[in-house]
Amino acid sequence: MRPSRVTRKYQQKIREYFQVIPNGKETRPIMINILTEAAKVKDHPPDLINIAIEELVKSRCELPSFRVLDELTGQIRRAVNKELFQLVFSRLSNEQIHSFNELLIKSINQHYSDYNRFKTLPKKPTLKNLRNHIDYFIWLQSYGDMTPFLEGIASSKIKYYAAEAKSLDAAELKDYSETKRITLLICLIHQAQVKTKDHLAEMYQKRVGTIHNSSKEDHKEIKEQKQNELENLISIFNDVLLIMSSDNDDAVIHEKVKETIASYGSVQTLLDKCEAVASTKGNNYYPFIQKHYKNSRSILFRLADLLQFTSTSQDQSLMYALEFVKENRNKRTEWLPDEVDLSFASEQWRRMVRVKQKDEGWLIHRRHLEACVFSCIATELKSCIHVSDTF
């Protein structure tokens, strides 16, 4: 039912008073432009409608009916998506198009097509799962870098397309037009590569964390075990002090002290016990790291090679140290020349890594340096070390 002449008159007065552009021929191009730009970034219709309403209000445009806005949103969304699908498709050769289509075809020996592997989720960071996930990442990388195909497409849009592809099975995806099907596949592969790299970085952190936690437990256990030895040493020291406080002359005291010590074992045995107890003082668990690090060493090196850590700060000392340990990973000697800047490491690490030898001066303990570098990278991974957009 059309509004009466009086109603239209008052509506016009209100528009003029608030300086609002009436809904119609003037606002439609504005709506189309807003929705077109929004559809390049967003994909869900409710998001597009909300953006359109917000921008129309800012532009002082009278809002259309919801039905008109909903229909226009759908039309523009489909047009923009079709344009993006065609853009990606135009960048592919016939061989590449064929290889992407082959992903949806199951071979005789397979229960599922390769397309299903792109949906693999990470598991707990055990050594076995880490090895499997590294192999999975290498398999993903064998498809090459998807970034050139997706150049100019917003990352949020790529995520929407990847999520849509992930929610479908191969049969459903085959029903799509070829341009849409291939674009969704490329987005899924791209996101799988990015996410898997993030998962590996996270698993790397957790693996190093496990090494440190196990070392702390060992330190705590040894500390408790050495408590009895500490009490025995205190008892020996108490007996020696009692003899020293007696009124006997020095020669007698000396002989009695020797007899007392001999009754508890040789001097060397007692010195070894003192050294063992002293090694557990404080909270320095770093000497126990090597026991657990050696089991994860090859995995950590593989991850360092794959993840290609880079520093986001001007201080490159940690990255130089990483290159140094990579270059020397196959050396059999435990000692390396003192050629590494350890400014990135804590004082505890520096005391363990850089050791003064009697005849050769300062040298670097290779295995301790490796553990130190991998530990520092895990600590700095979210602040100063870059792996991907997440890390």
CSV table of C-alpha atoms in Angstrom, one decimal:
chain,number,residue,atom,x,y,z
A,1,MET,CA,0.0,0.0,0.0
A,2,ARG,CA,1.5,3.3,-1.1
A,3,PRO,CA,1.8,6.1,1.6
A,4,SER,CA,-0.6,9.0,1.3
A,5,ARG,CA,0.4,12.3,-0.2
A,6,VAL,CA,0.6,13.9,3.3
A,7,THR,CA,2.8,11.1,4.6
A,8,ARG,CA,5.1,11.4,1.6
A,9,LYS,CA,5.2,15.2,2.2
A,10,TYR,CA,6.3,14.7,5.8
A,11,GLN,CA,8.8,12.1,4.9
A,12,GLN,CA,10.4,14.5,2.4
A,13,LYS,CA,10.5,17.2,5.1
A,14,ILE,CA,12.2,14.8,7.6
A,15,ARG,CA,14.8,13.8,5.0
A,16,GLU,CA,15.6,17.4,4.2
A,17,TYR,CA,15.8,18.3,7.9
A,18,PHE,CA,18.2,15.4,8.7
A,19,GLN,CA,20.0,15.7,5.3
A,20,VAL,CA,19.3,12.1,4.4
A,21,ILE,CA,19.5,10.8,0.8
A,22,PRO,CA,16.2,9.1,0.0
A,23,ASN,CA,16.2,5.4,-0.9
A,24,GLY,CA,16.1,5.0,-4.7
A,25,LYS,CA,18.3,5.8,-7.7
A,26,GLU,CA,20.8,7.8,-5.7
A,27,THR,CA,21.4,5.3,-2.9
A,28,ARG,CA,21.5,2.1,-5.1
A,29,PRO,CA,25.0,2.8,-6.6
A,30,ILE,CA,26.3,3.6,-3.1
A,31,MET,CA,24.9,0.3,-1.8
A,32,ILE,CA,26.4,-1.6,-4.8
A,33,ASN,CA,29.8,-0.1,-4.2
A,34,ILE,CA,29.7,-0.8,-0.4
A,35,LEU,CA,28.7,-4.4,-0.9
A,36,THR,CA,31.2,-5.0,-3.7
A,37,GLU,CA,34.1,-3.8,-1.6
A,38,ALA,CA,32.8,-5.7,1.5
A,39,ALA,CA,32.3,-9.0,-0.5
A,40,LYS,CA,36.0,-8.9,-1.4
A,41,VAL,CA,36.8,-9.3,2.3
A,42,LYS,CA,33.8,-11.0,3.9
A,43,ASP,CA,31.7,-13.9,2.7
A,44,HIS,CA,28.8,-14.5,5.1
A,45,PRO,CA,25.7,-12.6,4.0
A,46,PRO,CA,24.8,-11.4,7.5
A,47,ASP,CA,28.3,-9.8,7.8
A,48,LEU,CA,27.8,-8.1,4.4
A,49,ILE,CA,24.4,-6.8,5.3
A,50,ASN,CA,25.7,-5.4,8.6
A,51,ILE,CA,28.5,-3.6,6.8
A,52,ALA,CA,26.1,-2.2,4.3
A,53,ILE,CA,23.7,-0.9,7.0
A,54,GLU,CA,26.6,0.7,8.9
A,55,GLU,CA,28.1,2.4,5.8
A,56,LEU,CA,24.7,3.6,4.6
A,57,VAL,CA,24.0,5.2,7.9
A,58,LYS,CA,27.5,6.9,7.8
A,59,SER,CA,26.8,8.1,4.3
A,60,ARG,CA,23.4,9.5,5.5
A,61,CYS,CA,21.4,7.3,3.2
A,62,GLU,CA,17.9,6.1,3.8
A,63,LEU,CA,17.9,2.3,4.4
A,64,PRO,CA,16.1,0.1,1.9
A,65,SER,CA,13.8,-2.7,3.0
A,66,PHE,CA,15.5,-5.9,4.3
A,67,ARG,CA,14.3,-7.9,1.3
A,68,VAL,CA,15.9,-5.5,-1.2
A,69,LEU,CA,19.2,-5.4,0.8
A,70,ASP,CA,19.2,-9.2,1.2
A,71,GLU,CA,18.6,-9.8,-2.6
A,72,LEU,CA,21.3,-7.3,-3.6
A,73,THR,CA,23.8,-8.8,-1.1
A,74,GLY,CA,23.3,-12.2,-2.6
A,75,GLN,CA,23.7,-11.0,-6.2
A,76,ILE,CA,26.8,-9.0,-5.5
A,77,ARG,CA,28.3,-11.8,-3.3
A,78,ARG,CA,27.9,-14.3,-6.1
A,79,ALA,CA,29.3,-11.9,-8.7
A,80,VAL,CA,32.4,-11.1,-6.6
A,81,ASN,CA,33.0,-14.7,-5.8
A,82,LYS,CA,32.7,-15.7,-9.5
A,83,GLU,CA,35.2,-13.0,-10.4
A,84,LEU,CA,37.7,-14.2,-7.8
A,85,PHE,CA,37.2,-17.8,-8.9
A,86,GLN,CA,37.9,-16.9,-12.5
A,87,LEU,CA,41.0,-14.8,-11.4
A,88,VAL,CA,42.6,-17.8,-9.7
A,89,PHE,CA,41.6,-20.2,-12.5
A,90,SER,CA,43.2,-17.9,-15.1
A,91,ARG,CA,46.5,-18.2,-13.4
A,92,LEU,CA,46.7,-22.0,-13.8
A,93,SER,CA,48.0,-24.1,-16.7
A,94,ASN,CA,46.1,-27.0,-18.1
A,95,GLU,CA,48.5,-29.4,-16.3
A,96,GLN,CA,47.9,-27.7,-13.0
A,97,ILE,CA,44.1,-27.8,-13.4
A,98,HIS,CA,44.3,-31.5,-14.2
A,99,SER,CA,46.5,-32.2,-11.1
A,100,PHE,CA,44.1,-30.4,-8.8
A,101,ASN,CA,41.1,-32.3,-10.2
A,102,GLU,CA,43.1,-35.6,-9.7
A,103,LEU,CA,43.1,-34.8,-5.9
A,104,LEU,CA,39.4,-35.7,-5.8
A,105,ILE,CA,39.9,-39.1,-7.4
A,106,LYS,CA,40.5,-42.1,-5.3
A,107,SER,CA,43.1,-44.6,-6.6
A,108,ILE,CA,42.6,-48.4,-6.4
A,109,ASN,CA,44.8,-48.8,-3.3
A,110,GLN,CA,43.2,-45.9,-1.4
A,111,HIS,CA,40.3,-45.8,1.0
A,112,TYR,CA,40.1,-42.0,0.5
A,113,SER,CA,41.3,-39.5,-2.0
A,114,ASP,CA,44.3,-37.3,-1.3
A,115,TYR,CA,41.9,-34.4,-0.8
A,116,ASN,CA,40.9,-35.9,2.5
A,117,ARG,CA,44.5,-35.7,3.8
A,118,PHE,CA,44.4,-31.9,3.6
A,119,LYS,CA,42.0,-32.0,6.6
A,120,THR,CA,44.5,-33.8,8.9
A,121,LEU,CA,44.6,-32.4,12.5
A,122,PRO,CA,47.7,-32.2,14.8
A,123,LYS,CA,48.1,-34.7,17.7
A,124,LYS,CA,50.0,-34.6,20.9
A,125,PRO,CA,53.7,-33.6,20.5
A,126,THR,CA,55.2,-37.0,21.0
A,127,LEU,CA,58.3,-37.9,19.0
A,128,LYS,CA,56.3,-40.3,16.8
A,129,ASN,CA,53.5,-37.7,16.2
A,130,LEU,CA,56.1,-35.1,15.5
A,131,ARG,CA,57.8,-37.3,12.9
A,132,ASN,CA,54.5,-38.0,11.2
A,133,HIS,CA,53.5,-34.3,11.2
A,134,ILE,CA,56.9,-33.4,9.7
A,135,ASP,CA,56.3,-36.0,6.9
A,136,TYR,CA,52.8,-34.5,6.4
A,137,PHE,CA,54.2,-31.0,6.1
A,138,ILE,CA,56.8,-32.2,3.5
A,139,TRP,CA,54.0,-33.8,1.6
A,140,LEU,CA,52.0,-30.6,1.6
A,141,GLN,CA,55.0,-28.6,0.5
A,142,SER,CA,55.4,-31.0,-2.5
A,143,TYR,CA,52.3,-29.3,-4.1
A,144,GLY,CA,54.3,-26.0,-4.2
A,145,ASP,CA,53.5,-22.5,-3.0
A,146,MET,CA,49.8,-21.6,-3.5
A,147,THR,CA,50.5,-17.9,-2.8
A,148,PRO,CA,51.0,-16.8,-6.4
A,149,PHE,CA,47.6,-18.2,-7.4
A,150,LEU,CA,45.9,-16.3,-4.5
A,151,GLU,CA,47.7,-13.0,-5.0
A,152,GLY,CA,45.3,-10.0,-4.5
A,153,ILE,CA,42.7,-12.1,-2.6
A,154,ALA,CA,42.1,-11.1,1.1
A,155,SER,CA,43.4,-13.6,3.7
A,156,SER,CA,40.0,-13.6,5.3
A,157,LYS,CA,38.4,-14.6,2.0
A,158,ILE,CA,41.0,-17.4,1.6
A,159,LYS,CA,40.0,-18.7,5.0
A,160,TYR,CA,36.3,-18.7,4.2
A,161,TYR,CA,37.0,-20.6,1.0
A,162,ALA,CA,39.2,-23.1,2.8
A,163,ALA,CA,36.7,-23.6,5.5
A,164,GLU,CA,34.0,-24.3,2.9
A,165,ALA,CA,36.2,-26.8,1.1
A,166,LYS,CA,37.0,-28.5,4.5
A,167,SER,CA,33.3,-29.0,5.3
A,168,LEU,CA,32.7,-30.8,2.0
A,169,ASP,CA,33.6,-34.4,0.9
A,170,ALA,CA,35.1,-35.1,-2.5
A,171,ALA,CA,31.7,-36.0,-4.1
A,172,GLU,CA,30.1,-32.7,-3.0
A,173,LEU,CA,33.1,-30.7,-4.2
A,174,LYS,CA,32.9,-32.4,-7.7
A,175,ASP,CA,29.3,-30.9,-8.1
A,176,TYR,CA,30.7,-27.3,-8.0
A,177,SER,CA,31.8,-25.5,-11.2
A,178,GLU,CA,35.4,-26.1,-12.1
A,179,THR,CA,36.5,-22.6,-11.4
A,180,LYS,CA,35.0,-22.6,-7.9
A,181,ARG,CA,36.1,-26.2,-7.2
A,182,ILE,CA,39.8,-25.5,-8.1
A,183,THR,CA,39.8,-22.2,-6.1
A,184,LEU,CA,38.5,-23.9,-3.0
A,185,LEU,CA,41.0,-26.7,-3.3
A,186,ILE,CA,43.9,-24.2,-3.7
A,187,CYS,CA,42.7,-22.2,-0.6
A,188,LEU,CA,42.4,-25.5,1.4
A,189,ILE,CA,46.0,-26.5,0.4
A,190,HIS,CA,47.3,-23.0,1.2
A,191,GLN,CA,45.6,-23.0,4.7
A,192,ALA,CA,46.8,-26.5,5.4
A,193,GLN,CA,50.3,-25.5,4.6
A,194,VAL,CA,50.1,-22.4,6.9
A,195,LYS,CA,48.3,-24.2,9.7
A,196,THR,CA,50.6,-27.2,9.6
A,197,LYS,CA,53.6,-24.9,9.9
A,198,ASP,CA,52.0,-23.2,12.9
A,199,HIS,CA,51.2,-26.6,14.4
A,200,LEU,CA,54.9,-27.6,14.0
A,201,ALA,CA,56.1,-24.4,15.6
A,202,GLU,CA,53.7,-25.1,18.5
A,203,MET,CA,54.8,-28.7,18.8
A,204,TYR,CA,58.4,-27.6,18.7
A,205,GLN,CA,57.7,-25.3,21.7
A,206,LYS,CA,56.0,-28.1,23.6
A,207,ARG,CA,58.8,-30.6,22.8
A,208,VAL,CA,61.4,-28.3,24.2
A,209,GLY,CA,59.1,-27.6,27.1
A,210,THR,CA,58.9,-31.4,27.8
A,211,ILE,CA,62.7,-31.6,27.7
A,212,HIS,CA,63.0,-28.9,30.3
A,213,ASN,CA,60.2,-30.3,32.5
A,214,SER,CA,61.8,-33.8,32.5
A,215,SER,CA,65.1,-32.2,33.4
A,216,LYS,CA,63.5,-30.3,36.3
A,217,GLU,CA,62.0,-33.6,37.6
A,218,ASP,CA,65.4,-35.3,37.4
A,219,HIS,CA,67.0,-32.4,39.3
A,220,LYS,CA,64.3,-32.6,42.0
A,221,GLU,CA,64.7,-36.4,42.3
A,222,ILE,CA,68.5,-36.3,42.5
A,223,LYS,CA,68.2,-33.4,45.0
A,224,GLU,CA,66.0,-35.6,47.2
A,225,GLN,CA,68.4,-38.6,46.9
A,226,LYS,CA,71.4,-36.4,47.8
A,227,GLN,CA,69.7,-35.2,50.9
A,228,ASN,CA,70.7,-38.4,52.8
A,229,GLU,CA,74.3,-38.0,51.6
A,230,LEU,CA,74.2,-34.4,52.8
A,231,GLU,CA,73.1,-35.5,56.2
A,232,ASN,CA,75.9,-38.1,56.3
A,233,LEU,CA,78.5,-35.5,55.3
A,234,ILE,CA,77.2,-33.1,58.0
A,235,SER,CA,77.5,-36.0,60.5
A,236,ILE,CA,81.1,-36.6,59.5
A,237,PHE,CA,81.9,-32.9,59.7
A,238,ASN,CA,80.3,-32.8,63.2
A,239,ASP,CA,82.6,-35.7,64.4
A,240,VAL,CA,85.6,-33.9,63.0
A,241,LEU,CA,84.6,-30.7,64.8
A,242,LEU,CA,84.2,-32.6,68.1
A,243,ILE,CA,87.7,-34.0,67.8
A,244,MET,CA,89.1,-30.6,67.0
A,245,SER,CA,87.4,-29.1,70.1
A,246,SER,CA,89.1,-31.6,72.4
A,247,ASP,CA,92.1,-30.7,74.6
A,248,ASN,CA,94.5,-33.1,72.9
A,249,ASP,CA,97.6,-31.9,71.2
A,250,ASP,CA,97.7,-31.3,67.5
A,251,ALA,CA,99.4,-34.5,66.6
A,252,VAL,CA,96.8,-36.6,68.4
A,253,ILE,CA,94.0,-34.5,66.9
A,254,HIS,CA,95.4,-35.0,63.4
A,255,GLU,CA,95.6,-38.8,63.8
A,256,LYS,CA,92.0,-39.0,65.2
A,257,VAL,CA,90.7,-36.9,62.4
A,258,LYS,CA,92.4,-39.2,59.9
A,259,GLU,CA,90.9,-42.2,61.6
A,260,THR,CA,87.4,-40.7,61.7
A,261,ILE,CA,87.5,-39.8,58.0
A,262,ALA,CA,88.9,-43.3,57.1
A,263,SER,CA,86.0,-44.9,59.0
A,264,TYR,CA,83.6,-43.3,56.5
A,265,GLY,CA,85.6,-44.1,53.4
A,266,SER,CA,88.5,-42.7,51.4
A,267,VAL,CA,89.1,-38.9,51.1
A,268,GLN,CA,88.4,-39.1,47.4
A,269,THR,CA,85.1,-40.9,48.0
A,270,LEU,CA,84.0,-38.1,50.4
A,271,LEU,CA,85.2,-35.4,47.9
A,272,ASP,CA,83.1,-37.1,45.2
A,273,LYS,CA,80.1,-37.1,47.5
A,274,CYS,CA,80.6,-33.4,48.3
A,275,GLU,CA,80.8,-32.5,44.6
A,276,ALA,CA,77.7,-34.5,43.8
A,277,VAL,CA,75.7,-32.8,46.6
A,278,ALA,CA,77.1,-29.3,45.5
A,279,SER,CA,75.9,-30.0,41.9
A,280,THR,CA,72.3,-30.1,43.1
A,281,LYS,CA,72.3,-26.8,45.0
A,282,GLY,CA,69.8,-24.1,43.8
A,283,ASN,CA,67.4,-24.7,40.9
A,284,ASN,CA,69.9,-25.2,38.1
A,285,TYR,CA,68.5,-28.2,36.3
A,286,TYR,CA,70.4,-27.4,33.0
A,287,PRO,CA,73.1,-30.1,33.5
A,288,PHE,CA,70.3,-32.7,33.3
A,289,ILE,CA,69.0,-31.4,29.9
A,290,GLN,CA,71.4,-33.5,27.8
A,291,LYS,CA,69.9,-36.8,28.9
A,292,HIS,CA,66.5,-35.8,27.4
A,293,TYR,CA,67.8,-33.6,24.6
A,294,LYS,CA,69.7,-36.4,22.8
A,295,ASN,CA,66.4,-38.3,22.2
A,296,SER,CA,64.9,-35.2,20.5
A,297,ARG,CA,68.0,-33.9,18.8
A,298,SER,CA,67.4,-35.1,15.2
A,299,ILE,CA,63.7,-34.0,15.4
A,300,LEU,CA,64.7,-30.5,16.5
A,301,PHE,CA,67.2,-30.1,13.7
A,302,ARG,CA,64.6,-31.3,11.2
A,303,LEU,CA,62.1,-28.7,12.5
A,304,ALA,CA,64.8,-26.0,12.5
A,305,ASP,CA,65.4,-26.8,8.8
A,306,LEU,CA,61.7,-26.9,7.9
A,307,LEU,CA,60.4,-23.9,9.9
A,308,GLN,CA,63.2,-21.5,8.8
A,309,PHE,CA,63.2,-19.3,11.8
A,310,THR,CA,63.9,-15.6,11.3
A,311,SER,CA,64.5,-12.9,13.9
A,312,THR,CA,62.1,-9.9,14.0
A,313,SER,CA,64.6,-7.8,16.0
A,314,GLN,CA,67.9,-6.2,15.0
A,315,ASP,CA,69.7,-8.6,17.3
A,316,GLN,CA,70.7,-11.6,15.1
A,317,SER,CA,73.0,-13.3,17.6
A,318,LEU,CA,70.6,-16.2,18.1
A,319,MET,CA,70.1,-16.7,14.4
A,320,TYR,CA,73.9,-16.7,13.8
A,321,ALA,CA,74.2,-19.3,16.7
A,322,LEU,CA,71.5,-21.5,15.0
A,323,GLU,CA,73.5,-21.4,11.7
A,324,PHE,CA,76.7,-22.3,13.6
A,325,VAL,CA,75.1,-25.4,15.2
A,326,LYS,CA,73.6,-26.4,11.9
A,327,GLU,CA,77.0,-26.2,10.2
A,328,ASN,CA,78.6,-28.3,12.9
A,329,ARG,CA,75.7,-30.8,13.5
A,330,ASN,CA,77.7,-33.7,12.1
A,331,LYS,CA,80.9,-33.1,13.9
A,332,ARG,CA,82.1,-35.9,16.2
A,333,THR,CA,84.1,-33.6,18.5
A,334,GLU,CA,82.4,-32.3,21.6
A,335,TRP,CA,84.4,-29.1,21.5
A,336,LEU,CA,84.2,-26.2,19.0
A,337,PRO,CA,86.2,-23.0,18.6
A,338,ASP,CA,85.0,-20.0,20.7
A,339,GLU,CA,83.4,-18.2,17.8
A,340,VAL,CA,79.8,-17.8,18.9
A,341,ASP,CA,78.2,-14.6,20.4
A,342,LEU,CA,76.3,-15.9,23.5
A,343,SER,CA,74.7,-12.6,24.4
A,344,PHE,CA,71.2,-14.1,23.7
A,345,ALA,CA,71.7,-16.8,26.4
A,346,SER,CA,71.3,-16.6,30.2
A,347,GLU,CA,74.3,-16.7,32.6
A,348,GLN,CA,73.5,-20.3,33.5
A,349,TRP,CA,73.6,-21.3,29.8
A,350,ARG,CA,76.8,-19.4,29.2
A,351,ARG,CA,78.7,-21.1,32.1
A,352,MET,CA,77.7,-24.5,30.6
A,353,VAL,CA,78.3,-23.7,26.9
A,354,ARG,CA,81.6,-21.8,27.1
A,355,VAL,CA,84.2,-23.6,29.1
A,356,LYS,CA,87.9,-22.8,29.8
A,357,GLN,CA,90.2,-25.7,29.0
A,358,LYS,CA,93.6,-26.0,30.7
A,359,ASP,CA,95.7,-26.0,27.5
A,360,GLU,CA,93.4,-24.7,24.7
A,361,GLY,CA,91.7,-21.7,26.4
A,362,TRP,CA,88.0,-21.1,26.0
A,363,LEU,CA,86.0,-23.6,23.9
A,364,ILE,CA,82.3,-24.2,23.1
A,365,HIS,CA,80.7,-27.4,24.2
A,366,ARG,CA,78.8,-28.4,21.0
A,367,ARG,CA,75.9,-30.4,22.5
A,368,HIS,CA,75.3,-27.8,25.3
A,369,LEU,CA,75.2,-25.1,22.6
A,370,GLU,CA,72.6,-27.0,20.6
A,371,ALA,CA,70.3,-27.4,23.6
A,372,CYS,CA,70.9,-23.8,24.5
A,373,VAL,CA,70.0,-22.5,21.0
A,374,PHE,CA,66.9,-24.6,20.6
A,375,SER,CA,65.7,-23.7,24.1
A,376,CYS,CA,66.2,-19.9,23.5
A,377,ILE,CA,64.3,-20.2,20.1
A,378,ALA,CA,61.4,-21.9,21.9
A,379,THR,CA,61.3,-19.1,24.5
A,380,GLU,CA,61.5,-16.3,21.9
A,381,LEU,CA,59.2,-18.0,19.3
A,382,LYS,CA,56.2,-15.7,19.9
A,383,SER,CA,58.0,-12.4,20.5
A,384,CYS,CA,61.3,-12.2,18.6
A,385,ILE,CA,61.3,-15.2,16.3
A,386,HIS,CA,59.1,-15.4,13.1
A,387,VAL,CA,57.8,-18.6,11.5
A,388,SER,CA,54.5,-17.6,10.0
A,389,ASP,CA,51.6,-15.1,10.4
A,390,THR,CA,50.8,-16.7,13.8
A,391,PHE,CA,54.3,-17.2,15.1
